[in-house]
XYZ file of C-alpha atoms in Angstrom:
655
model
C 29.048 29.855 -17.970
C 32.318 28.707 -16.379
C 32.022 26.210 -13.516
C 33.507 28.612 -10.942
C 31.118 31.405 -11.953
C 28.201 29.046 -11.648
C 29.212 28.102 -8.089
C 29.481 31.777 -7.119
C 26.005 32.449 -8.511
C 24.500 29.479 -6.661
C 26.223 30.600 -3.466
C 24.689 34.087 -3.883
C 21.232 32.543 -4.369
C 21.814 30.452 -1.253
C 22.680 33.580 0.748
C 19.490 35.330 -0.331
C 17.431 32.261 0.517
C 19.090 31.915 3.907
C 18.414 35.540 4.802
C 14.781 35.105 3.844
C 14.360 31.917 5.900
C 16.822 32.347 8.771
C 14.431 31.642 11.566
C 13.882 28.734 13.894
C 10.539 26.992 13.986
C 11.210 25.317 17.307
C 9.050 23.966 20.082
C 7.688 21.130 17.983
C 5.388 21.332 14.981
C 1.697 20.932 15.691
C 1.141 18.711 12.629
C 2.991 17.089 9.748
C 4.001 20.158 7.744
C 5.108 20.707 4.125
C 8.550 22.338 4.135
C 11.354 23.190 1.747
C 15.107 23.142 2.006
C 17.055 26.370 1.517
C 16.897 26.009 -2.271
C 13.294 24.898 -2.383
C 13.456 21.087 -2.454
C 10.259 19.787 -0.898
C 9.755 17.482 2.074
C 7.468 16.953 5.056
C 8.507 17.785 8.622
C 6.815 15.493 11.178
C 4.588 16.543 14.034
C 6.517 17.186 17.228
C 9.824 17.882 15.462
C 11.553 21.264 15.369
C 12.881 22.829 12.172
C 15.993 24.986 12.356
C 17.531 26.784 9.376
C 21.216 27.470 9.952
C 23.242 28.638 6.997
C 22.870 26.130 4.206
C 21.408 23.506 6.527
C 17.778 22.779 7.307
C 17.977 20.751 10.518
C 15.131 18.664 11.865
C 15.388 17.899 15.560
C 13.448 14.986 17.058
C 11.252 15.637 20.113
C 13.826 13.809 22.274
C 16.293 16.640 21.474
C 19.182 14.217 20.948
C 18.664 13.146 17.341
C 18.805 15.114 14.098
C 18.391 14.904 10.351
C 20.087 17.653 8.378
C 19.223 18.601 4.790
C 22.031 20.695 3.387
C 21.937 22.440 -0.004
C 25.377 23.224 -1.319
C 27.199 23.908 -4.598
C 30.084 21.483 -5.106
C 32.058 19.772 -7.847
C 31.045 16.248 -6.788
C 29.334 14.205 -4.083
C 32.366 13.966 -1.814
C 32.892 17.721 -1.874
C 29.190 18.257 -1.172
C 29.441 15.877 1.792
C 32.387 17.776 3.245
C 30.524 21.069 2.913
C 27.430 19.553 4.512
C 29.320 18.313 7.573
C 30.950 21.733 7.910
C 27.516 23.352 7.889
C 25.898 20.865 10.251
C 28.501 19.495 12.682
C 32.039 20.511 11.832
C 33.630 18.568 14.708
C 32.144 15.182 13.746
C 34.824 12.483 13.667
C 33.068 9.191 12.955
C 35.181 7.028 10.615
C 33.683 6.358 7.196
C 32.998 2.660 6.701
C 31.623 2.577 3.164
C 30.568 4.821 0.268
C 28.409 3.481 -2.561
C 26.818 4.976 -5.669
C 23.138 4.544 -6.550
C 21.067 5.022 -9.717
C 18.826 7.969 -10.535
C 15.437 8.065 -8.836
C 12.649 10.576 -8.198
C 14.413 13.360 -10.085
C 17.709 12.939 -8.226
C 20.908 11.893 -9.969
C 24.542 11.169 -9.021
C 23.399 9.696 -5.699
C 26.074 8.514 -3.282
C 25.490 6.984 0.160
C 27.919 7.101 3.074
C 27.859 4.765 6.076
C 29.828 5.633 9.211
C 31.215 3.397 11.932
C 29.925 4.210 15.400
C 30.707 2.475 18.685
C 27.990 0.251 20.226
C 27.998 2.177 23.492
C 27.096 5.349 21.593
C 23.833 3.655 20.606
C 23.794 5.927 17.585
C 23.510 5.501 13.812
C 25.166 7.955 11.451
C 24.846 7.977 7.669
C 24.715 10.464 4.814
C 23.408 10.659 1.269
C 24.435 13.142 -1.432
C 22.149 13.689 -4.404
C 22.086 16.134 -7.327
C 19.269 18.077 -9.012
C 18.728 21.473 -10.627
C 22.458 22.202 -10.715
C 22.908 21.785 -6.977
C 23.688 19.133 -4.376
C 21.481 18.218 -1.447
C 23.070 16.187 1.329
C 21.065 14.290 3.930
C 22.836 13.609 7.221
C 21.192 11.072 9.515
C 22.494 11.447 13.089
C 20.144 9.700 15.496
C 20.013 7.601 18.617
C 18.981 4.082 17.675
C 16.045 4.175 20.088
C 14.712 7.340 18.480
C 15.377 6.115 14.959
C 13.407 2.931 15.488
C 10.570 4.516 17.431
C 10.189 7.300 14.885
C 10.919 5.253 11.747
C 7.538 6.137 10.280
C 8.276 9.840 10.752
C 11.687 9.422 9.146
C 9.946 7.777 6.191
C 7.672 10.814 6.058
C 10.703 13.057 5.528
C 12.557 10.899 3.034
C 9.519 9.588 1.165
C 8.551 13.028 -0.120
C 12.016 14.604 -0.376
C 11.873 15.721 -4.014
C 13.773 18.274 -6.107
C 12.225 21.688 -6.533
C 9.673 21.590 -9.348
C 9.698 17.797 -9.653
C 6.468 15.781 -9.778
C 6.659 12.097 -8.978
C 5.333 9.574 -11.484
C 1.657 8.807 -10.857
C -0.310 5.808 -12.122
C -3.703 6.733 -10.662
C -6.423 6.275 -13.256
C -4.154 4.568 -15.811
C -5.355 1.354 -17.392
C -3.212 -1.657 -16.519
C -1.534 -3.606 -19.311
C -2.593 -7.160 -19.985
C 0.055 -9.427 -18.522
C 0.658 -11.269 -21.755
C 3.711 -13.318 -22.633
C 5.891 -10.273 -23.304
C 4.984 -8.481 -20.081
C 5.435 -11.651 -18.046
C 8.818 -12.107 -19.684
C 9.849 -8.713 -18.243
C 8.825 -9.782 -14.752
C 10.527 -13.150 -15.044
C 13.709 -11.596 -16.412
C 13.787 -9.164 -13.489
C 13.411 -11.977 -10.972
C 16.039 -14.207 -12.564
C 18.554 -11.386 -13.060
C 18.004 -10.173 -9.510
C 18.243 -13.700 -8.128
C 21.658 -14.191 -9.708
C 22.950 -10.734 -8.742
C 21.958 -11.310 -5.110
C 23.170 -14.901 -4.922
C 19.724 -16.284 -4.066
C 19.530 -20.028 -4.777
C 15.782 -20.111 -5.439
C 12.734 -17.906 -6.020
C 9.069 -18.738 -6.573
C 6.772 -16.263 -8.330
C 3.046 -16.197 -8.924
C 0.906 -13.608 -10.715
C -2.875 -13.346 -11.021
C -4.964 -10.984 -13.168
C -8.755 -10.740 -13.428
C -9.226 -13.900 -11.396
C -6.862 -16.056 -13.456
C -3.380 -17.257 -12.604
C -1.227 -15.987 -15.470
C 2.031 -17.362 -14.074
C 3.100 -19.652 -11.255
C 6.580 -21.102 -11.273
C 10.080 -21.115 -9.920
C 13.634 -20.028 -10.629
C 16.788 -21.715 -9.412
C 17.215 -24.404 -6.778
C 15.526 -25.291 -3.502
C 18.855 -26.140 -1.857
C 22.456 -25.240 -2.611
C 24.312 -28.064 -4.310
C 21.209 -30.121 -5.049
C 19.576 -30.033 -8.510
C 15.994 -29.827 -7.273
C 14.252 -26.880 -8.940
C 11.841 -24.506 -7.243
C 8.296 -24.765 -8.576
C 4.874 -23.333 -7.821
C 4.326 -25.876 -5.030
C 7.642 -25.420 -3.219
C 7.095 -24.441 0.414
C 8.854 -21.392 1.850
C 8.497 -19.773 5.249
C 6.232 -16.807 4.539
C 7.187 -15.172 7.869
C 5.169 -12.002 8.588
C 2.817 -12.599 5.677
C 1.254 -14.969 8.204
C -0.110 -11.870 9.964
C -2.601 -11.221 7.163
C -3.870 -14.800 7.405
C -4.220 -14.306 11.155
C -6.266 -11.144 10.721
C -8.367 -12.980 8.146
C -9.217 -15.441 10.941
C -10.246 -12.491 13.122
C -12.324 -11.057 10.270
C -14.156 -14.379 10.014
C -14.913 -14.189 13.734
C -16.213 -10.647 13.247
C -18.402 -11.839 10.370
C -19.737 -14.655 12.564
C -20.461 -12.200 15.420
C -18.062 -13.959 17.781
C -16.310 -10.655 18.455
C -15.933 -7.162 16.969
C -12.870 -5.139 16.094
C -13.805 -2.932 19.064
C -14.051 -5.741 21.631
C -11.707 -5.201 24.624
C -9.067 -7.920 24.543
C -9.239 -8.603 28.271
C -12.904 -9.572 27.880
C -11.805 -12.388 25.571
C -8.667 -13.469 27.462
C -8.615 -12.032 30.999
C -4.968 -13.071 31.483
C -3.837 -10.754 28.655
C -1.542 -8.153 30.158
C 1.006 -5.605 28.976
C 3.671 -3.973 31.102
C 1.561 -0.833 31.286
C -1.897 -1.285 32.897
C -3.392 1.764 31.189
C -2.365 0.504 27.749
C -3.695 -2.960 28.610
C -7.124 -1.553 29.450
C -7.372 0.284 26.142
C -6.336 -2.566 23.819
C -9.153 -3.616 21.508
C -9.020 -6.539 19.092
C -8.016 -4.291 16.193
C -5.063 -2.972 18.193
C -3.403 -6.344 18.610
C -2.041 -6.226 15.100
C -2.124 -2.551 14.145
C 1.451 -1.600 15.154
C -0.145 1.432 16.804
C -0.246 0.753 20.559
C 3.214 2.161 21.316
C 4.611 -1.291 22.083
C 8.111 -1.330 20.583
C 9.775 -3.972 18.504
C 11.170 -6.320 21.142
C 12.337 -9.534 19.508
C 15.407 -10.538 21.521
C 13.422 -12.459 24.136
C 11.833 -14.846 21.672
C 14.926 -15.120 19.440
C 17.248 -16.128 22.289
C 15.069 -17.916 24.828
C 12.502 -20.060 23.030
C 13.438 -23.576 24.123
C 10.369 -25.066 25.767
C 8.429 -21.812 25.346
C 4.681 -22.265 24.886
C 2.205 -19.794 23.391
C 0.936 -19.124 26.920
C 4.496 -18.380 28.012
C 5.050 -16.163 24.983
C 1.976 -14.113 25.903
C 3.197 -13.869 29.494
C 6.307 -12.026 28.312
C 4.049 -9.189 27.122
C 3.472 -8.310 30.784
C 7.154 -7.348 30.975
C 7.055 -5.087 27.924
C 6.494 -1.334 28.188
C 5.159 1.050 25.518
C 7.627 3.696 24.397
C 5.186 5.992 22.619
C 1.609 7.055 23.190
C -1.309 4.952 22.073
C -1.903 5.586 18.362
C 0.974 8.067 18.087
C 3.651 6.205 16.110
C 4.107 3.123 13.946
C 5.899 0.497 16.055
C 5.915 -3.092 14.861
C 5.400 -5.798 17.495
C 5.610 -9.533 16.788
C 4.494 -10.593 20.303
C 1.337 -8.473 19.967
C 0.565 -10.100 16.606
C 1.104 -13.496 18.192
C -1.454 -12.585 20.837
C -3.965 -11.677 18.105
C -3.953 -15.156 16.640
C -3.930 -17.028 19.910
C -6.858 -14.991 21.226
C -8.783 -15.666 18.007
C -8.199 -19.391 18.406
C -9.179 -19.209 22.064
C -12.514 -17.607 21.195
C -13.365 -20.605 18.994
C -11.821 -23.369 21.087
C -11.563 -22.155 24.695
C -10.853 -25.636 26.072
C -7.759 -26.209 23.932
C -4.190 -25.091 24.610
C -3.659 -21.700 22.915
C -1.403 -23.019 20.149
C -3.634 -25.993 19.361
C -6.685 -23.721 19.330
C -5.040 -21.337 16.851
C -3.883 -24.170 14.594
C -7.359 -25.726 14.475
C -9.075 -22.370 13.943
C -6.754 -21.491 11.055
C -7.270 -24.877 9.433
C -11.051 -24.768 9.678
C -11.749 -21.091 8.993
C -8.922 -20.076 6.641
C -6.794 -22.784 5.048
C -9.453 -25.385 4.229
C -12.070 -22.946 2.831
C -9.477 -21.232 0.630
C -8.072 -24.518 -0.642
C -4.614 -23.786 0.775
C -3.907 -27.490 1.080
C -0.113 -27.231 1.299
C 0.108 -24.402 3.836
C 1.151 -25.586 7.273
C 2.497 -24.530 10.662
C 4.147 -27.931 11.109
C 7.891 -27.408 10.604
C 8.701 -31.110 10.563
C 6.070 -31.821 7.910
C 7.121 -28.837 5.780
C 10.764 -29.859 5.776
C 10.014 -33.372 4.564
C 7.928 -32.019 1.687
C 8.886 -30.029 -1.420
C 10.451 -27.116 0.447
C 13.146 -24.460 0.041
C 16.042 -24.527 2.489
C 17.200 -21.324 4.192
C 20.379 -19.685 2.892
C 22.499 -16.633 3.617
C 25.934 -15.329 2.663
C 28.726 -16.424 4.966
C 31.132 -13.978 6.594
C 33.037 -13.695 3.297
C 29.922 -13.114 1.188
C 29.708 -16.621 -0.281
C 26.322 -18.423 -0.485
C 25.831 -20.850 2.402
C 23.159 -22.710 4.317
C 21.692 -20.409 6.965
C 21.353 -21.316 10.627
C 17.812 -22.696 10.452
C 17.572 -23.389 14.189
C 16.809 -19.766 15.025
C 13.685 -19.838 12.839
C 12.138 -22.296 15.300
C 11.860 -19.299 17.640
C 8.724 -18.209 15.780
C 6.760 -21.374 16.625
C 5.561 -20.094 20.036
C 4.531 -16.882 18.229
C 3.396 -18.504 14.992
C 0.384 -16.224 14.310
C 2.991 -13.499 13.728
C 5.118 -15.414 11.233
C 5.185 -19.205 11.466
C 3.427 -20.426 8.301
C 4.985 -22.334 5.410
C 3.280 -21.867 2.052
C 3.730 -21.967 -1.717
C 2.954 -19.442 -4.428
C 0.105 -21.639 -5.614
C -1.526 -21.527 -2.182
C -0.773 -17.859 -1.592
C -2.337 -16.923 -4.937
C -5.560 -18.513 -3.709
C -5.474 -16.148 -0.761
C -4.585 -13.092 -2.899
C -7.333 -13.964 -5.399
C -9.880 -14.045 -2.580
C -8.712 -10.596 -1.432
C -9.054 -9.228 -4.965
C -12.545 -10.728 -5.247
C -13.486 -9.142 -1.904
C -14.353 -12.424 -0.232
C -15.738 -14.413 -3.160
C -14.122 -17.760 -4.050
C -13.505 -18.973 -7.638
C -16.644 -21.137 -7.535
C -18.755 -18.065 -6.724
C -19.205 -18.938 -3.062
C -19.121 -16.018 -0.628
C -16.392 -16.934 1.839
C -16.599 -13.730 3.907
C -18.576 -10.474 3.660
C -16.590 -7.618 2.161
C -16.941 -5.290 5.151
C -14.896 -7.172 7.788
C -12.417 -8.242 5.111
C -11.776 -4.701 3.880
C -11.692 -3.187 7.371
C -8.275 -4.831 7.733
C -6.934 -2.358 5.149
C -8.206 0.769 6.929
C -5.336 2.909 8.225
C -4.605 2.491 11.919
C -1.275 4.326 11.822
C 0.838 6.101 9.191
C 4.186 4.966 7.845
C 5.451 8.089 6.169
C 3.144 10.151 3.960
C 2.158 7.563 1.381
C 1.857 4.328 3.334
C -0.404 3.213 6.152
C -0.664 0.117 8.314
C -4.023 -1.473 8.960
C -4.371 -4.912 10.543
C -1.600 -7.087 9.166
C -1.781 -5.254 5.837
C -0.131 -2.129 4.420
C -1.550 0.198 1.784
C 0.976 2.111 -0.316
C -0.070 5.036 -2.543
C 3.427 6.298 -3.413
C 2.670 6.186 -7.143
C -1.004 7.114 -6.933
C -2.473 3.651 -7.448
C -3.220 1.911 -4.105
C -1.119 -1.199 -3.559
C -2.000 -3.540 -0.704
C 0.875 -5.693 0.465
C 2.844 -7.175 3.319
C 6.361 -8.526 3.517
C 7.816 -11.383 5.501
C 11.386 -11.857 6.723
C 12.994 -14.645 8.722
C 16.461 -16.135 8.531
C 16.970 -17.237 4.927
C 13.339 -16.724 3.879
C 11.987 -13.416 2.496
C 8.661 -12.908 0.754
C 6.026 -10.434 -0.330
C 2.406 -10.550 -1.416
C 0.991 -7.681 -3.426
C -2.323 -6.748 -4.964
C -3.836 -3.745 -6.732
C -7.546 -3.827 -5.809
C -8.680 -1.438 -8.544
C -6.790 -3.303 -11.284
C -7.532 -6.875 -10.134
C -3.861 -7.792 -10.274
C -1.878 -9.582 -7.601
C 1.465 -11.290 -7.130
C 3.438 -13.381 -4.654
C 7.221 -13.677 -4.494
C 9.060 -16.102 -2.199
C 12.855 -16.332 -1.816
C 15.234 -18.603 0.091
C 18.233 -16.430 0.952
C 18.811 -13.353 3.065
C 19.413 -10.881 0.214
C 15.895 -11.878 -0.841
C 14.478 -8.929 1.067
C 16.008 -6.679 -1.602
C 14.422 -8.589 -4.468
C 10.999 -8.896 -2.853
C 10.944 -5.149 -2.049
C 11.950 -3.997 -5.534
C 9.605 -6.455 -7.239
C 6.706 -4.228 -6.185
C 8.191 -1.372 -8.199
C 8.898 -3.656 -11.170
C 5.295 -4.869 -11.208
C 4.068 -1.269 -11.437
C 6.528 -0.498 -14.235
C 5.275 -3.455 -16.272
C 1.606 -2.768 -15.598
C 1.710 0.957 -16.366
C 4.728 1.417 -18.655
C 6.479 3.228 -15.832
C 9.988 4.615 -15.828
C 12.539 1.813 -15.871
C 14.050 2.040 -12.386
C 13.756 -1.350 -10.713
C 16.384 -3.194 -12.772
C 19.067 -0.608 -12.086
C 18.070 -0.472 -8.437
C 18.350 -4.219 -7.897
C 21.810 -4.254 -9.484
C 22.886 -1.320 -7.336
C 21.408 -2.741 -4.130
C 23.100 -6.091 -4.776
C 26.441 -4.365 -5.206
C 25.892 -2.338 -2.035
C 24.801 -5.398 -0.052
C 27.992 -7.287 -0.765
C 30.157 -4.168 -0.450
C 28.707 -3.634 3.020
C 29.476 -7.245 3.960
C 33.047 -6.775 2.758
C 33.439 -3.487 4.643
C 32.143 -5.078 7.839
C 34.426 -8.081 7.320
C 37.467 -5.794 7.296
C 36.556 -4.584 10.792
C 36.376 -8.108 12.213
C 39.051 -10.430 13.523
C 38.191 -14.001 12.507
C 38.836 -16.208 14.400
C 38.273 -13.925 17.378
C 41.350 -12.321 18.895
C 42.679 -14.994 21.315
C 44.026 -12.370 23.701
C 40.520 -10.931 24.096
C 38.755 -14.292 23.977
C 40.738 -15.702 26.911
C 39.505 -12.814 29.076
C 35.903 -13.997 28.695
C 34.163 -15.901 31.465
C 33.071 -19.464 30.768
C 29.399 -18.684 31.336
C 27.154 -15.625 31.386
C 23.481 -15.201 32.200
C 20.702 -12.666 31.704
C 17.281 -12.995 33.319
C 15.432 -12.320 30.053
C 17.657 -13.976 27.451
C 19.093 -16.941 29.337
C 22.655 -18.210 29.358
C 25.720 -18.045 27.156
C 28.310 -20.808 27.295
C 31.670 -19.707 25.879
C 33.830 -22.397 24.274
C 37.028 -22.581 22.254
C 37.916 -25.189 19.675
C 41.311 -24.656 18.163
C 41.474 -20.954 17.322
C 37.693 -20.506 17.164
C 35.559 -18.970 19.909
C 31.873 -19.912 20.039
C 28.872 -18.670 22.019
C 26.213 -21.290 22.758
C 22.848 -19.751 23.638
C 21.161 -23.098 24.256
C 18.720 -22.958 21.358
C 21.411 -22.053 18.837
C 25.098 -21.191 18.719
C 27.570 -19.327 16.556
C 31.263 -18.831 16.053
C 32.227 -15.334 17.126
C 34.445 -12.689 15.601
C 35.961 -9.877 17.635
C 36.045 -6.173 16.775
C 37.770 -3.214 18.321
C 35.331 -0.305 18.240
C 36.301 3.333 17.603
C 35.999 4.108 21.332
C 38.415 1.297 22.228
C 35.816 -1.157 23.524
C 35.736 -4.765 22.317
C 32.713 -6.501 20.828
C 32.189 -10.155 20.050
C 30.002 -10.588 16.959
C 28.020 -13.620 15.799
C 29.142 -14.682 12.322
C 27.031 -17.762 11.505
C 25.292 -17.447 8.117
C 21.989 -15.683 8.609
C 22.665 -14.618 12.195
C 25.621 -12.348 11.557
C 25.826 -9.134 13.500
C 24.553 -9.730 17.048
C 27.138 -7.604 18.936
C 28.072 -8.395 22.539
C 30.089 -5.556 24.081
C 32.636 -6.498 26.722
C 32.143 -4.522 29.930
C 34.914 -2.528 31.589
C 33.912 -3.124 35.226
C 35.608 -5.607 37.544
C 32.738 -8.082 37.191
C 32.749 -9.624 33.736
C 29.754 -8.650 31.600
C 28.573 -8.747 28.011
C 25.953 -6.258 26.786
C 23.587 -6.945 23.894
C 21.223 -4.245 22.661
C 18.419 -3.805 20.241
C 17.363 -0.285 19.312
C 15.279 0.362 22.445
C 16.446 -2.234 24.994
C 19.619 -3.318 26.734
C 20.438 -6.793 28.049
C 23.434 -7.233 30.349
C 24.812 -10.751 30.726
C 26.798 -11.240 33.931
C 29.374 -13.873 34.724
C 27.911 -16.917 36.439
């Protein structure tokens, strides 16, 4: 069949399908609902969303009625032509400038995948992107057009849509019930090759990896260097910041308290610490111990306060900031990740054991006595000064031009007042002791029962969904994307990215620690690689890590083209000398030669300037590891700078 005839035929099929389905299922779905695109590609539509079929486009509208995801089936000669047809079908008057287009390898039955990232203006508070993919002789284009507040709040629902978006007739690979391979020398060589190749492609100076199977450590070692320019290799005892993997250790402390009948998962938090308070009294009254670290209370991600204003902050002060935070979704409705809530979990656990100690000291002592010492995690510490005089990995990140550099470590000190959420330093050797205990359901290598299985395993029970195939419990996620349950958690701070993974049914676990910001790519894709090696799965991870590395640096380069470095002097001289915000503190603006710098007190950065599509000016932090904090210059007579996260706005006014 000639190409043109084929397109005509597909168009005719589309017309028939459209006529058959041209109705609007509006008003909000009553439950997560299996749906299909016009040509029968499958996906799930989330509860509360509306589904509208308009021509070739299946449009999902968020409950807020200001954010949409369009799935457009269209015949076309290539991805770019499919994209043009999709925009014509969805929003023909869209005019956002394209920032970057990148190609991606085949996955889940889709081929010829191409992603498109658009430049929006900060004051729009909107993210726009598209993805074209090919299957069954036809293109499907995804257009993501959402307010940032909605996108973050409903990220789990977005994952629901994308996680099960599969071509018509396609069945995803499934490892349930398959026997796992022995991780012998050849299989370990595959894992090690993946890590080393990925490390080099992503420009990561050092990686530590550990793997355990059937109660035995089958590999523990390192790749690359601890610090750029210094020939000190990473090994199994090198300390990294494990960031949010600390949360699982914190909930292990709580599980020990449950086992010792000091509290229950259902105990009201205010009965343990009467001063505990959220910005919403009703939510406060309903918070039980299990809710502190379930990401299910409706408390949004709100990290700016502790990232910008941590000098002199104590754990008690960190908890006090919770009283200023408001939930943005109903209790138990949506997955929303909260570091301050997780910090409260650990401090309250420590307080239960040592009520006469300061909250931070109580947590530190409780963790040492109930978790670290019994598990033999002798190197793990919350003491930054001690960690950084030991065998440790320094933090790294690409600079503004994509070259490896030392990251701005100062900002990582922000986690100390919230350390139960992410402040531990550990090694793969220590973390494998923890993972081995999880796999043995509370039994230590010497046969001693460290903790009963019930409170330990309750931490894995779903408290809220992340998409269709992943759930969040208490500091742990369970992923069943490929049939076989995988328990894991990731950790990300500036220049340190890690993951811990175990397959309970197969008695296999792994830990990966990295010391540079692209490490989040490697640690995420390692989970897929481990499954491929264990179950002879389709070879996808190697191509994905190469592609993601290319995209990462292409995105840096595309962003660099939009920036003026040093900052435009004509715009810089218009800035006030000092600004202040009640929540985030002060900014001191300085100029040295041609460079403009913002000093936030706890840390500082040189700034670039950028003219946005709407004509506004932003000043952007460009220090390695802290690139991308955008401060938008106000247009009113009084000089202001506005910083936003997805759901909050902070206006700095001239002092």
